[in-house]
Amino acid sequence: MTYLLALDQGTSSSRSIVFDRQGRVVTMAQREFRQIYPQPGWVEHDPRDLWQTQLETAREALKQAKLRTDQIQAVGITNQRETTLVWNRQTGEPVYNAIVWQDRRAENTCAELRERGASDTVLQKTGLRIDAYFSGTKLKWILDHVPGAREQAERGELAFGTVDSWLIWQLTGGERHVTDVSNASRTMLFNVHTREWDDELLALLDIPKRLMPEALPSSAHFGRMKAEWLGAPLEIGGVAGDQQSALFGQACFTAGMAKNTYGTGCFMLMHTGERFQVSENGLITTATAQPPGPQQYALEGSVFIGGAVVQWLRDGLKAIPSSSEVQSLAESVPDAGGVVLVPAFTGLGAPYWQPEARGSITGLTRGTTMAHIARAALESIAFQSAALLDAMSRDALAAGGVPVSELRVDGGACANNLLMQIQADLLGIPVVRPAVIETTALGAAYLAGLHSGVYGGLDELSKQWRAERTFHPTLSRERAAEKMAQWEHAVRQTVAP
């Protein structure tokens, strides 16, 4: 039997999953780690926590599977994408905490770039909008605020990386400073047409090129792990940012196919093939994860607060003792009773791009109960995702394509049947949940398997994809449009001056 190991380093936990050749989960291990909030709008992780929990889960998953290390054909890595780390090349020690993708501290830098007229340059070269979400401005913040960091960087003593680069550095004992094109495309510093770090973009943010990792295709030789970590020098053969990895794991290999991942945030990607398309509807363009070959692209929309709204109900409002109980509470009422919850806790992402927006609950009456608020919280995830798909469909039609005909879903919250039915009702198209919902990790395993010869090509992977359940829309399009209009009205209230 042939097995693949996927390391899935996420925002709230590190996971390791062993897959068999058919893409089925054999074992999984998971560890949560500490979230650090130094001040409002700032979010950090201790880089050592990311590394230690990832290593521990890899060892645990192999132990549970009762596998010898030599039965693992290759290792794939997928990761929270824009989270930014800088470390010393000699000691391997980080110079500062990892600044997490949710962090908004670099908003002033972004405003300055916009005022300098850099928006179109950034958009045309990277597909991205200038936003504190992406890595480049976080990296500039570290260089500007950590004593001595800029001088060290200019001397070539420091290394920058997203989480994949940090893990590969640790796993290879500092021998490899690399990333893949999907992660590189999220930095605001990488030209997705040339697939190189762009001198003009680096100069915009005053970032020395010597900091940057080598960017490889997503299925490639990223290095060999030191035998001391898992008992053998396993090859790292696949790397991709979590959302591009999920698109790959969902077998969305051709233009017009789309997936939505319901995690801490929600991330919808629609494959556009080899066409680099700039969105006219508030989306961004990103490089897909892929084997070597012509670069392919996807349109992406990011919702900053997806499943995290359920964590807020649990930890902030103390409305539910555990996240799993939100469905039964929400199902105890037939609808949200006119309540609309906009979870703009850290601003609004695509397609609105309103960093100053803050959360709101509207439509409250004396008859409102916590059940109505819980249902409105679930609906907020589906509303935000429906706004993304509407924007994608308009972009697709404008480019001569066709609207998305079905949405493949994954991530922890897609197990919530009520949420998936609400989603199908709002979209008016089937929502399809696969048999393996661990598609983020599966994508990384598939990329590693392609490089190591476990799979012969994308057709073989397409045939392995299986649906577990399809949710068909039951709501009239008129009623769905009314509900979306209520949502858009509530959104406008969160961003009013």
GROMACS .gro file of C-alpha atoms in nm:
model
  497
    1MET     CA    1   0.000   0.000   0.000
    2THR     CA    2   0.111   0.356  -0.078
    3TYR     CA    3   0.036   0.642   0.161
    4LEU     CA    4   0.077   1.019   0.154
    5LEU     CA    5   0.118   1.252   0.451
    6ALA     CA    6  -0.036   1.600   0.445
    7LEU     CA    7   0.069   1.868   0.691
    8ASP     CA    8  -0.215   2.119   0.724
    9GLN     CA    9  -0.108   2.427   0.919
   10GLY     CA   10  -0.419   2.636   0.981
   11THR     CA   11  -0.515   2.953   1.164
   12SER     CA   12  -0.636   2.792   1.483
   13SER     CA   13  -0.478   2.447   1.473
   14SER     CA   14  -0.214   2.229   1.310
   15ARG     CA   15  -0.326   1.899   1.163
   16SER     CA   16  -0.159   1.605   0.998
   17ILE     CA   17  -0.352   1.356   0.786
   18VAL     CA   18  -0.244   1.026   0.635
   19PHE     CA   19  -0.423   0.946   0.307
   20ASP     CA   20  -0.424   0.623   0.112
   21ARG     CA   21  -0.378   0.618  -0.265
   22GLN     CA   22  -0.754   0.655  -0.321
   23GLY     CA   23  -0.756   0.982  -0.124
   24ARG     CA   24  -0.929   0.834   0.181
   25VAL     CA   25  -0.838   0.952   0.531
   26VAL     CA   26  -0.648   0.683   0.723
   27THR     CA   27  -0.568   0.881   1.038
   28MET     CA   28  -0.575   1.243   1.149
   29ALA     CA   29  -0.415   1.426   1.442
   30GLN     CA   30  -0.488   1.785   1.543
   31ARG     CA   31  -0.355   2.036   1.798
   32GLU     CA   32  -0.487   2.383   1.867
   33PHE     CA   33  -0.242   2.657   1.957
   34ARG     CA   34  -0.248   2.997   2.120
   35GLN     CA   35  -0.390   3.306   1.950
   36ILE     CA   36  -0.218   3.631   2.049
   37TYR     CA   37  -0.407   3.963   2.039
   38PRO     CA   38  -0.163   4.240   2.144
   39GLN     CA   39  -0.420   4.513   2.074
   40PRO     CA   40  -0.746   4.554   1.877
   41GLY     CA   41  -0.700   4.461   1.512
   42TRP     CA   42  -0.369   4.282   1.576
   43VAL     CA   43  -0.343   3.901   1.555
   44GLU     CA   44  -0.022   3.702   1.606
   45HIS     CA   45   0.106   3.346   1.648
   46ASP     CA   46   0.425   3.224   1.811
   47PRO     CA   47   0.621   3.068   1.519
   48ARG     CA   48   0.753   2.798   1.753
   49ASP     CA   49   0.394   2.695   1.829
   50LEU     CA   50   0.324   2.648   1.458
   51TRP     CA   51   0.632   2.429   1.414
   52GLN     CA   52   0.598   2.224   1.733
   53THR     CA   53   0.227   2.147   1.695
   54GLN     CA   54   0.280   2.054   1.329
   55LEU     CA   55   0.565   1.816   1.415
   56GLU     CA   56   0.372   1.664   1.705
   57THR     CA   57   0.064   1.595   1.492
   58ALA     CA   58   0.274   1.437   1.215
   59ARG     CA   59   0.429   1.196   1.464
   60GLU     CA   60   0.091   1.126   1.619
   61ALA     CA   61  -0.079   1.057   1.284
   62LEU     CA   62   0.190   0.809   1.180
   63LYS     CA   63   0.171   0.639   1.518
   64GLN     CA   64  -0.207   0.606   1.499
   65ALA     CA   65  -0.184   0.465   1.147
   66LYS     CA   66   0.068   0.204   1.266
   67LEU     CA   67   0.274   0.278   0.955
   68ARG     CA   68   0.646   0.265   0.905
   69THR     CA   69   0.784   0.593   0.777
   70ASP     CA   70   0.908   0.419   0.461
   71GLN     CA   71   0.544   0.346   0.370
   72ILE     CA   72   0.489   0.721   0.321
   73GLN     CA   73   0.562   0.797  -0.044
   74ALA     CA   74   0.577   1.177  -0.006
   75VAL     CA   75   0.470   1.472   0.208
   76GLY     CA   76   0.250   1.765   0.106
   77ILE     CA   77   0.216   2.093   0.295
   78THR     CA   78  -0.077   2.334   0.298
   79ASN     CA   79  -0.099   2.642   0.513
   80GLN     CA   80  -0.272   2.960   0.624
   81ARG     CA   81  -0.152   3.182   0.344
   82GLU     CA   82  -0.075   3.548   0.409
   83THR     CA   83   0.058   3.498   0.763
   84THR     CA   84   0.407   3.651   0.767
   85LEU     CA   85   0.729   3.534   0.936
   86VAL     CA   86   1.086   3.661   0.941
   87TRP     CA   87   1.372   3.463   1.095
   88ASN     CA   88   1.749   3.467   1.127
   89ARG     CA   89   1.920   3.248   0.868
   90GLN     CA   90   2.202   3.148   1.106
   91THR     CA   91   2.008   3.071   1.421
   92GLY     CA   92   1.666   2.990   1.275
   93GLU     CA   93   1.515   3.212   1.542
   94PRO     CA   94   1.218   3.432   1.447
   95VAL     CA   95   1.275   3.806   1.491
   96TYR     CA   96   0.907   3.865   1.576
   97ASN     CA   97   0.583   3.673   1.614
   98ALA     CA   98   0.405   3.557   1.299
   99ILE     CA   99   0.166   3.833   1.189
  100VAL     CA  100  -0.158   3.653   1.098
  101TRP     CA  101  -0.356   3.713   0.778
  102GLN     CA  102  -0.643   3.862   0.982
  103ASP     CA  103  -0.416   4.133   1.124
  104ARG     CA  104  -0.500   4.494   1.022
  105ARG     CA  105  -0.200   4.687   1.159
  106ALA     CA  106  -0.064   4.770   0.813
  107GLU     CA  107  -0.375   4.958   0.699
  108ASN     CA  108  -0.191   5.294   0.714
  109THR     CA  109   0.076   5.163   0.479
  110CYS     CA  110  -0.196   5.046   0.240
  111ALA     CA  111  -0.363   5.387   0.249
  112GLU     CA  112  -0.030   5.550   0.161
  113LEU     CA  113   0.021   5.314  -0.133
  114ARG     CA  114  -0.327   5.393  -0.264
  115GLU     CA  115  -0.260   5.765  -0.231
  116ARG     CA  116   0.066   5.721  -0.426
  117GLY     CA  117  -0.136   5.573  -0.714
  118ALA     CA  118   0.004   5.220  -0.682
  119SER     CA  119  -0.331   5.036  -0.695
  120ASP     CA  120  -0.332   4.963  -1.069
  121THR     CA  121   0.033   4.851  -1.073
  122VAL     CA  122  -0.032   4.607  -0.790
  123LEU     CA  123  -0.356   4.482  -0.951
  124GLN     CA  124  -0.209   4.421  -1.296
  125LYS     CA  125   0.107   4.248  -1.170
  126THR     CA  126  -0.038   4.045  -0.883
  127GLY     CA  127  -0.415   4.027  -0.932
  128LEU     CA  128  -0.454   4.162  -0.578
  129ARG     CA  129  -0.603   4.476  -0.431
  130ILE     CA  130  -0.391   4.679  -0.193
  131ASP     CA  131  -0.502   4.553   0.147
  132ALA     CA  132  -0.348   4.481   0.487
  133TYR     CA  133  -0.466   4.120   0.439
  134PHE     CA  134  -0.166   4.039   0.219
  135SER     CA  135   0.189   3.964   0.334
  136GLY     CA  136   0.390   4.248   0.182
  137THR     CA  137   0.275   4.525   0.414
  138LYS     CA  138   0.307   4.296   0.717
  139LEU     CA  139   0.668   4.227   0.617
  140LYS     CA  140   0.734   4.601   0.584
  141TRP     CA  141   0.590   4.653   0.934
  142ILE     CA  142   0.836   4.399   1.082
  143LEU     CA  143   1.133   4.559   0.904
  144ASP     CA  144   1.025   4.906   1.019
  145HIS     CA  145   0.939   4.823   1.380
  146VAL     CA  146   1.171   4.543   1.499
  147PRO     CA  147   1.501   4.703   1.612
  148GLY     CA  148   1.784   4.616   1.372
  149ALA     CA  149   1.565   4.406   1.141
  150ARG     CA  150   1.597   4.625   0.833
  151GLU     CA  151   1.977   4.644   0.862
  152GLN     CA  152   2.000   4.266   0.908
  153ALA     CA  153   1.771   4.212   0.609
  154GLU     CA  154   1.987   4.434   0.387
  155ARG     CA  155   2.293   4.232   0.490
  156GLY     CA  156   2.116   3.911   0.386
  157GLU     CA  157   2.098   3.775   0.740
  158LEU     CA  158   1.717   3.731   0.753
  159ALA     CA  159   1.466   3.516   0.567
  160PHE     CA  160   1.102   3.596   0.495
  161GLY     CA  161   0.838   3.335   0.443
  162THR     CA  162   0.476   3.246   0.466
  163VAL     CA  163   0.402   2.950   0.695
  164ASP     CA  164   0.494   2.689   0.430
  165SER     CA  165   0.845   2.837   0.398
  166TRP     CA  166   0.889   2.842   0.776
  167LEU     CA  167   0.790   2.476   0.807
  168ILE     CA  168   1.009   2.365   0.515
  169TRP     CA  169   1.304   2.553   0.668
  170GLN     CA  170   1.253   2.366   0.995
  171LEU     CA  171   1.186   2.027   0.833
  172THR     CA  172   1.497   2.046   0.613
  173GLY     CA  173   1.722   2.180   0.889
  174GLY     CA  174   1.758   2.518   0.719
  175GLU     CA  175   1.871   2.369   0.387
  176ARG     CA  176   1.575   2.496   0.182
  177HIS     CA  177   1.426   2.847   0.168
  178VAL     CA  178   1.141   2.793  -0.077
  179THR     CA  179   0.771   2.852  -0.134
  180ASP     CA  180   0.528   2.771  -0.414
  181VAL     CA  181   0.360   3.003  -0.664
  182SER     CA  182   0.020   2.985  -0.491
  183ASN     CA  183   0.160   3.116  -0.163
  184ALA     CA  184   0.389   3.364  -0.338
  185SER     CA  185   0.090   3.506  -0.524
  186ARG     CA  186  -0.059   3.617  -0.191
  187THR     CA  187   0.227   3.845  -0.087
  188MET     CA  188   0.158   4.151  -0.310
  189LEU     CA  189   0.528   4.121  -0.410
  190PHE     CA  190   0.511   3.844  -0.673
  191ASN     CA  191   0.448   3.900  -1.043
  192VAL     CA  192   0.211   3.617  -1.139
  193HIS     CA  193   0.287   3.662  -1.511
  194THR     CA  194   0.665   3.621  -1.485
  195ARG     CA  195   0.642   3.402  -1.170
  196GLU     CA  196   0.920   3.603  -1.007
  197TRP     CA  197   0.958   3.848  -0.721
  198ASP     CA  198   0.898   4.186  -0.879
  199ASP     CA  199   1.162   4.458  -0.834
  200GLU     CA  200   0.910   4.741  -0.869
  201LEU     CA  201   0.676   4.591  -0.608
  202LEU     CA  202   0.965   4.524  -0.368
  203ALA     CA  203   1.080   4.885  -0.411
  204LEU     CA  204   0.729   5.015  -0.341
  205LEU     CA  205   0.751   4.862   0.007
  206ASP     CA  206   1.127   4.903   0.050
  207ILE     CA  207   1.187   4.530   0.089
  208PRO     CA  208   1.533   4.380   0.013
  209LYS     CA  209   1.509   4.100  -0.244
  210ARG     CA  210   1.757   3.892  -0.042
  211LEU     CA  211   1.477   3.818   0.206
  212MET     CA  212   1.266   3.629  -0.045
  213PRO     CA  213   1.236   3.249  -0.087
  214GLU     CA  214   1.266   3.068  -0.420
  215ALA     CA  215   0.918   3.019  -0.572
  216LEU     CA  216   0.856   2.673  -0.726
  217PRO     CA  217   0.556   2.507  -0.896
  218SER     CA  218   0.313   2.360  -0.641
  219SER     CA  219   0.415   2.004  -0.734
  220ALA     CA  220   0.795   1.994  -0.719
  221HIS     CA  221   1.094   1.893  -0.510
  222PHE     CA  222   1.082   2.121  -0.204
  223GLY     CA  223   1.347   1.929  -0.012
  224ARG     CA  224   1.391   1.629   0.213
  225MET     CA  225   1.298   1.623   0.578
  226LYS     CA  226   1.572   1.551   0.829
  227ALA     CA  227   1.540   1.186   0.930
  228GLU     CA  228   1.534   1.287   1.298
  229TRP     CA  229   1.184   1.435   1.270
  230LEU     CA  230   0.987   1.131   1.154
  231GLY     CA  231   1.248   0.857   1.123
  232ALA     CA  232   1.328   0.883   0.750
  233PRO     CA  233   1.427   1.159   0.504
  234LEU     CA  234   1.083   1.192   0.345
  235GLU     CA  235   1.051   1.407   0.032
  236ILE     CA  236   0.831   1.717   0.041
  237GLY     CA  237   0.671   1.700  -0.304
  238GLY     CA  238   0.373   1.933  -0.287
  239VAL     CA  239   0.302   2.276  -0.135
  240ALA     CA  240   0.002   2.505  -0.176
  241GLY     CA  241  -0.178   2.777   0.013
  242ASP     CA  242  -0.484   2.636   0.184
  243GLN     CA  243  -0.750   2.771  -0.052
  244GLN     CA  244  -0.570   2.682  -0.373
  245SER     CA  245  -0.500   2.342  -0.220
  246ALA     CA  246  -0.872   2.295  -0.148
  247LEU     CA  247  -0.955   2.388  -0.510
  248PHE     CA  248  -0.708   2.120  -0.620
  249GLY     CA  249  -0.841   1.866  -0.370
  250GLN     CA  250  -1.194   1.928  -0.501
  251ALA     CA  251  -1.069   1.835  -0.852
  252CYS     CA  252  -1.164   2.180  -0.983
  253PHE     CA  253  -0.907   2.169  -1.261
  254THR     CA  254  -1.092   2.349  -1.541
  255ALA     CA  255  -1.239   2.694  -1.602
  256GLY     CA  256  -1.583   2.750  -1.452
  257MET     CA  257  -1.550   2.503  -1.163
  258ALA     CA  258  -1.581   2.656  -0.815
  259LYS     CA  259  -1.545   2.561  -0.451
  260ASN     CA  260  -1.615   2.732  -0.118
  261THR     CA  261  -1.428   2.646   0.200
  262TYR     CA  262  -1.614   2.711   0.525
  263GLY     CA  263  -1.348   2.759   0.791
  264THR     CA  264  -1.256   3.047   1.022
  265GLY     CA  265  -1.328   3.260   0.716
  266CYS     CA  266  -1.493   3.156   0.391
  267PHE     CA  267  -1.294   3.136   0.072
  268MET     CA  268  -1.452   3.088  -0.266
  269LEU     CA  269  -1.241   3.020  -0.576
  270MET     CA  270  -1.351   2.983  -0.936
  271HIS     CA  271  -1.101   2.839  -1.184
  272THR     CA  272  -1.047   3.061  -1.490
  273GLY     CA  273  -0.794   2.844  -1.678
  274GLU     CA  274  -0.489   3.014  -1.828
  275ARG     CA  275  -0.676   3.346  -1.848
  276PHE     CA  276  -0.558   3.617  -1.607
  277GLN     CA  277  -0.882   3.804  -1.549
  278VAL     CA  278  -0.907   4.122  -1.344
  279SER     CA  279  -1.239   4.127  -1.161
  280GLU     CA  280  -1.481   4.412  -1.216
  281ASN     CA  281  -1.683   4.304  -0.913
  282GLY     CA  282  -1.458   4.326  -0.610
  283LEU     CA  283  -1.278   3.992  -0.636
  284ILE     CA  284  -0.906   3.920  -0.663
  285THR     CA  285  -0.711   3.706  -0.908
  286THR     CA  286  -0.479   3.440  -0.774
  287ALA     CA  287  -0.244   3.173  -0.907
  288THR     CA  288  -0.383   2.823  -0.872
  289ALA     CA  289  -0.192   2.530  -0.729
  290GLN     CA  290  -0.070   2.315  -1.015
  291PRO     CA  291   0.203   2.088  -1.150
  292PRO     CA  292   0.471   2.246  -1.374
  293GLY     CA  293   0.325   2.402  -1.690
  294PRO     CA  294   0.155   2.724  -1.804
  295GLN     CA  295   0.029   2.925  -1.508
  296GLN     CA  296  -0.341   2.892  -1.438
  297TYR     CA  297  -0.556   3.131  -1.239
  298ALA     CA  298  -0.867   3.160  -1.028
  299LEU     CA  299  -1.094   3.439  -0.914
  300GLU     CA  300  -1.118   3.447  -0.536
  301GLY     CA  301  -1.337   3.608  -0.279
  302SER     CA  302  -1.245   3.607   0.088
  303VAL     CA  303  -1.489   3.638   0.377
  304PHE     CA  304  -1.294   3.731   0.689
  305ILE     CA  305  -1.549   3.599   0.942
  306GLY     CA  306  -1.718   3.272   0.846
  307GLY     CA  307  -1.720   2.990   1.098
  308ALA     CA  308  -1.557   3.231   1.344
  309VAL     CA  309  -1.903   3.385   1.399
  310VAL     CA  310  -2.004   3.056   1.564
  311GLN     CA  311  -1.694   3.073   1.787
  312TRP     CA  312  -1.807   3.424   1.882
  313LEU     CA  313  -2.150   3.292   1.980
  314ARG     CA  314  -1.976   3.031   2.194
  315ASP     CA  315  -1.692   3.233   2.350
  316GLY     CA  316  -1.815   3.594   2.328
  317LEU     CA  317  -2.188   3.574   2.392
  318LYS     CA  318  -2.172   3.239   2.580
  319ALA     CA  319  -2.484   3.148   2.381
  320ILE     CA  320  -2.382   2.785   2.321
  321PRO     CA  321  -2.147   2.557   2.517
  322SER     CA  322  -1.994   2.408   2.199
  323SER     CA  323  -1.991   2.500   1.830
  324SER     CA  324  -2.164   2.176   1.733
  325GLU     CA  325  -2.483   2.291   1.909
  326VAL     CA  326  -2.543   2.592   1.686
  327GLN     CA  327  -2.742   2.391   1.430
  328SER     CA  328  -2.997   2.257   1.680
  329LEU     CA  329  -3.039   2.602   1.835
  330ALA     CA  330  -3.087   2.764   1.493
  331GLU     CA  331  -3.331   2.491   1.385
  332SER     CA  332  -3.549   2.556   1.691
  333VAL     CA  333  -3.697   2.855   1.505
  334PRO     CA  334  -3.838   2.849   1.149
  335ASP     CA  335  -3.640   3.156   1.041
  336ALA     CA  336  -3.431   3.442   1.181
  337GLY     CA  337  -3.741   3.648   1.263
  338GLY     CA  338  -3.617   3.945   1.062
  339VAL     CA  339  -3.279   3.954   1.240
  340VAL     CA  340  -2.975   4.012   1.018
  341LEU     CA  341  -2.626   3.973   1.167
  342VAL     CA  342  -2.331   4.123   0.975
  343PRO     CA  343  -2.012   3.980   1.135
  344ALA     CA  344  -1.777   4.257   1.022
  345PHE     CA  345  -1.557   4.213   1.330
  346THR     CA  346  -1.239   4.289   1.131
  347GLY     CA  347  -1.396   4.480   0.843
  348LEU     CA  348  -1.557   4.330   0.534
  349GLY     CA  349  -1.364   4.142   0.266
  350ALA     CA  350  -1.475   4.070  -0.090
  351PRO     CA  351  -1.676   4.188  -0.268
  352TYR     CA  352  -1.717   4.490  -0.037
  353TRP     CA  353  -1.359   4.568   0.074
  354GLN     CA  354  -1.465   4.790   0.364
  355PRO     CA  355  -1.185   4.770   0.626
  356GLU     CA  356  -1.360   5.022   0.853
  357ALA     CA  357  -1.689   4.829   0.873
  358ARG     CA  358  -1.784   4.685   1.210
  359GLY     CA  359  -2.031   4.414   1.306
  360SER     CA  360  -2.401   4.480   1.356
  361ILE     CA  361  -2.725   4.305   1.443
  362THR     CA  362  -3.038   4.461   1.297
  363GLY     CA  363  -3.408   4.375   1.307
  364LEU     CA  364  -3.423   4.307   1.681
  365THR     CA  365  -3.766   4.301   1.851
  366ARG     CA  366  -3.892   4.204   2.196
  367GLY     CA  367  -3.966   3.863   2.047
  368THR     CA  368  -3.606   3.804   1.939
  369THR     CA  369  -3.439   3.509   2.111
  370MET     CA  370  -3.089   3.370   2.108
  371ALA     CA  371  -3.216   3.108   1.861
  372HIS     CA  372  -3.299   3.384   1.611
  373ILE     CA  373  -2.952   3.534   1.655
  374ALA     CA  374  -2.794   3.189   1.611
  375ARG     CA  375  -2.988   3.137   1.290
  376ALA     CA  376  -2.893   3.485   1.170
  377ALA     CA  377  -2.528   3.400   1.245
  378LEU     CA  378  -2.546   3.089   1.023
  379GLU     CA  379  -2.728   3.286   0.755
  380SER     CA  380  -2.452   3.550   0.763
  381ILE     CA  381  -2.203   3.288   0.642
  382ALA     CA  382  -2.432   3.193   0.354
  383PHE     CA  383  -2.518   3.555   0.268
  384GLN     CA  384  -2.152   3.654   0.240
  385SER     CA  385  -2.078   3.350   0.024
  386ALA     CA  386  -2.379   3.420  -0.200
  387ALA     CA  387  -2.251   3.775  -0.256
  388LEU     CA  388  -1.917   3.625  -0.367
  389LEU     CA  389  -2.074   3.379  -0.611
  390ASP     CA  390  -2.291   3.653  -0.762
  391ALA     CA  391  -1.977   3.863  -0.822
  392MET     CA  392  -1.798   3.563  -0.977
  393SER     CA  393  -2.086   3.485  -1.210
  394ARG     CA  394  -2.096   3.846  -1.332
  395ASP     CA  395  -1.720   3.836  -1.398
  396ALA     CA  396  -1.752   3.503  -1.579
  397LEU     CA  397  -2.031   3.631  -1.805
  398ALA     CA  398  -1.838   3.951  -1.880
  399ALA     CA  399  -1.541   3.741  -1.996
  400GLY     CA  400  -1.759   3.528  -2.224
  401GLY     CA  401  -1.780   3.235  -1.984
  402VAL     CA  402  -2.078   3.076  -1.812
  403PRO     CA  403  -2.203   3.120  -1.455
  404VAL     CA  404  -2.108   2.859  -1.198
  405SER     CA  405  -2.353   2.567  -1.224
  406GLU     CA  406  -2.271   2.395  -0.895
  407LEU     CA  407  -2.068   2.482  -0.587
  408ARG     CA  408  -1.841   2.222  -0.429
  409VAL     CA  409  -1.799   2.279  -0.056
  410ASP     CA  410  -1.553   2.177   0.213
  411GLY     CA  411  -1.419   2.288   0.550
  412GLY     CA  412  -1.549   2.217   0.899
  413ALA     CA  413  -1.874   2.416   0.877
  414CYS     CA  414  -1.987   2.238   0.560
  415ALA     CA  415  -2.088   1.949   0.787
  416ASN     CA  416  -2.374   2.173   0.905
  417ASN     CA  417  -2.669   2.056   0.694
  418LEU     CA  418  -2.884   2.359   0.778
  419LEU     CA  419  -2.612   2.598   0.662
  420MET     CA  420  -2.563   2.405   0.336
  421GLN     CA  421  -2.939   2.409   0.264
  422ILE     CA  422  -2.955   2.784   0.334
  423GLN     CA  423  -2.660   2.824   0.097
  424ALA     CA  424  -2.828   2.630  -0.185
  425ASP     CA  425  -3.151   2.825  -0.135
  426LEU     CA  426  -2.972   3.160  -0.165
  427LEU     CA  427  -2.761   3.057  -0.464
  428GLY     CA  428  -3.025   2.875  -0.663
  429ILE     CA  429  -2.775   2.606  -0.771
  430PRO     CA  430  -2.679   2.268  -0.621
  431VAL     CA  431  -2.433   2.272  -0.333
  432VAL     CA  432  -2.226   1.952  -0.339
  433ARG     CA  433  -2.044   1.812  -0.037
  434PRO     CA  434  -1.774   1.555  -0.122
  435ALA     CA  435  -1.719   1.222   0.049
  436VAL     CA  436  -1.383   1.353   0.175
  437ILE     CA  437  -1.431   1.705   0.317
  438GLU     CA  438  -1.064   1.731   0.417
  439THR     CA  439  -0.997   1.868   0.070
  440THR     CA  440  -0.739   2.127   0.180
  441ALA     CA  441  -0.507   1.855   0.308
  442LEU     CA  442  -0.607   1.623   0.024
  443GLY     CA  443  -0.496   1.881  -0.233
  444ALA     CA  444  -0.150   1.896  -0.077
  445ALA     CA  445  -0.133   1.514  -0.072
  446TYR     CA  446  -0.238   1.498  -0.438
  447LEU     CA  447   0.029   1.753  -0.538
  448ALA     CA  448   0.294   1.548  -0.356
  449GLY     CA  449   0.158   1.229  -0.511
  450LEU     CA  450   0.180   1.373  -0.862
  451HIS     CA  451   0.542   1.475  -0.811
  452SER     CA  452   0.641   1.137  -0.664
  453GLY     CA  453   0.466   0.933  -0.934
  454VAL     CA  454   0.180   0.796  -0.722
  455TYR     CA  455  -0.065   0.946  -0.974
  456GLY     CA  456  -0.034   0.963  -1.350
  457GLY     CA  457  -0.216   1.293  -1.403
  458LEU     CA  458  -0.516   1.513  -1.332
  459ASP     CA  459  -0.765   1.282  -1.507
  460GLU     CA  460  -0.688   1.011  -1.253
  461LEU     CA  461  -0.752   1.255  -0.967
  462SER     CA  462  -1.080   1.377  -1.123
  463LYS     CA  463  -1.210   1.020  -1.129
  464GLN     CA  464  -1.137   0.979  -0.757
  465TRP     CA  465  -1.364   1.270  -0.656
  466ARG     CA  466  -1.694   1.152  -0.505
  467ALA     CA  467  -2.001   1.342  -0.381
  468GLU     CA  468  -2.144   1.254  -0.039
  469ARG     CA  469  -2.457   1.472  -0.052
  470THR     CA  470  -2.609   1.732  -0.283
  471PHE     CA  471  -2.826   2.012  -0.145
  472HIS     CA  472  -3.080   2.136  -0.400
  473PRO     CA  473  -3.242   2.480  -0.375
  474THR     CA  474  -3.600   2.483  -0.242
  475LEU     CA  475  -3.656   2.859  -0.211
  476SER     CA  476  -3.812   3.061  -0.493
  477ARG     CA  477  -3.572   3.296  -0.670
  478GLU     CA  478  -3.798   3.588  -0.577
  479ARG     CA  479  -3.776   3.506  -0.205
  480ALA     CA  480  -3.401   3.450  -0.230
  481ALA     CA  481  -3.362   3.792  -0.394
  482GLU     CA  482  -3.566   3.953  -0.114
  483LYS     CA  483  -3.343   3.795   0.149
  484MET     CA  484  -3.027   3.909  -0.031
  485ALA     CA  485  -3.171   4.262  -0.052
  486GLN     CA  486  -3.224   4.256   0.328
  487TRP     CA  487  -2.862   4.148   0.369
  488GLU     CA  488  -2.726   4.421   0.141
  489HIS     CA  489  -2.929   4.681   0.331
  490ALA     CA  490  -2.777   4.562   0.660
  491VAL     CA  491  -2.426   4.573   0.505
  492ARG     CA  492  -2.476   4.935   0.398
  493GLN     CA  493  -2.562   5.024   0.757
  494THR     CA  494  -2.230   4.885   0.883
  495VAL     CA  495  -2.027   5.109   0.653
  496ALA     CA  496  -2.233   5.428   0.674
  497PRO     CA  497  -2.032   5.738   0.784
   0.00000   0.00000   0.00000
